Coordinates of C-alpha atoms in Angstrom, one line a residue:
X229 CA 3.2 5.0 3.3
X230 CA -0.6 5.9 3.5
X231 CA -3.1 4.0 1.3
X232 CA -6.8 5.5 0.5
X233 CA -9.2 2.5 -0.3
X234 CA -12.1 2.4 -2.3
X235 CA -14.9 -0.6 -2.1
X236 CA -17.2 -1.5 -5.3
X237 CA -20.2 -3.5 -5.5
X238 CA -20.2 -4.4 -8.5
X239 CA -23.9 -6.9 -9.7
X240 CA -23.3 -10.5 -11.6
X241 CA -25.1 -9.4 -14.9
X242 CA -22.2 -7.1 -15.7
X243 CA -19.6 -8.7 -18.1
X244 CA -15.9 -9.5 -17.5
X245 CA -15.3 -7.0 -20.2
X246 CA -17.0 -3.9 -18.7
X247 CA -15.4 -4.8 -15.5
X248 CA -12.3 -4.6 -17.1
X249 CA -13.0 -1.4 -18.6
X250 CA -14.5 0.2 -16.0
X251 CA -11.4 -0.7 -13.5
X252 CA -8.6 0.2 -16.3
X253 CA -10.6 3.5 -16.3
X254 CA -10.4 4.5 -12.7
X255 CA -6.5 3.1 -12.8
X256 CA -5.3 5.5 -15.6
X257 CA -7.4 8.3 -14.5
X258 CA -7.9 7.9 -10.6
X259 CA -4.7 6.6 -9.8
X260 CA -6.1 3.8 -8.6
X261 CA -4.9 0.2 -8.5
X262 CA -6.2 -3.1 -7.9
X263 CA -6.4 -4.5 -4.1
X264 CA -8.4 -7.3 -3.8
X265 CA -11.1 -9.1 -5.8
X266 CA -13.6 -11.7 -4.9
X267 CA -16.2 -13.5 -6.1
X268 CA -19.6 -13.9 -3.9
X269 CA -22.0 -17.1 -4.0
X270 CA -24.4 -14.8 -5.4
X271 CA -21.9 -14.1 -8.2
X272 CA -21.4 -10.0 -7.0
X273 CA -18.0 -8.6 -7.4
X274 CA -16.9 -7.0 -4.5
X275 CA -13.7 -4.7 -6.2
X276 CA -11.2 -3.4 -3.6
X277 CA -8.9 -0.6 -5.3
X278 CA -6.0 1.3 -3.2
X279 CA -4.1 4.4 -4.4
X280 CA -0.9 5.9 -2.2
X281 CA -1.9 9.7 -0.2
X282 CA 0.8 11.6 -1.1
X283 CA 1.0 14.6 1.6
X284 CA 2.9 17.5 1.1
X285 CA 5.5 18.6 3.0
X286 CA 6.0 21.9 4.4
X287 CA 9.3 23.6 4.0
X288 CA 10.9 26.3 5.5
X289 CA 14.3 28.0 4.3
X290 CA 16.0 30.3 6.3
X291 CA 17.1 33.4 5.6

């Protein structure tokens, strides 16, 4: 299985609420899912979010 990975920078006068809103949004409508989180001295978010690459198969049927 193939991940695609996105990193967000995210600065330390956002709230926990618009965090959480902003991530739910790019979960339900990017297909994205929560990797990692971590906290910084300087109080920056740095958001790691991972979603699957689905590749598509070719198929050939024989006549």
């Amino acid at each position: 299985m193939e991940w695609e990975f996105e990193t967000l920078v995210l600065p330390r006068d956002l709230s926990r609420n618009v965090v959480t809103r902003m991530l739910v949004e790019r979960a339900e409508h990017g297909g994205w899912e929560l990797d990692r989180l971590r906290i910084g001295n300087d109080g920056k978010r740095r958001v790691v979010l991972r979603r699957k690459i689905i590749r598509q198969r070719l198929t050939l049927f024989a006549s």
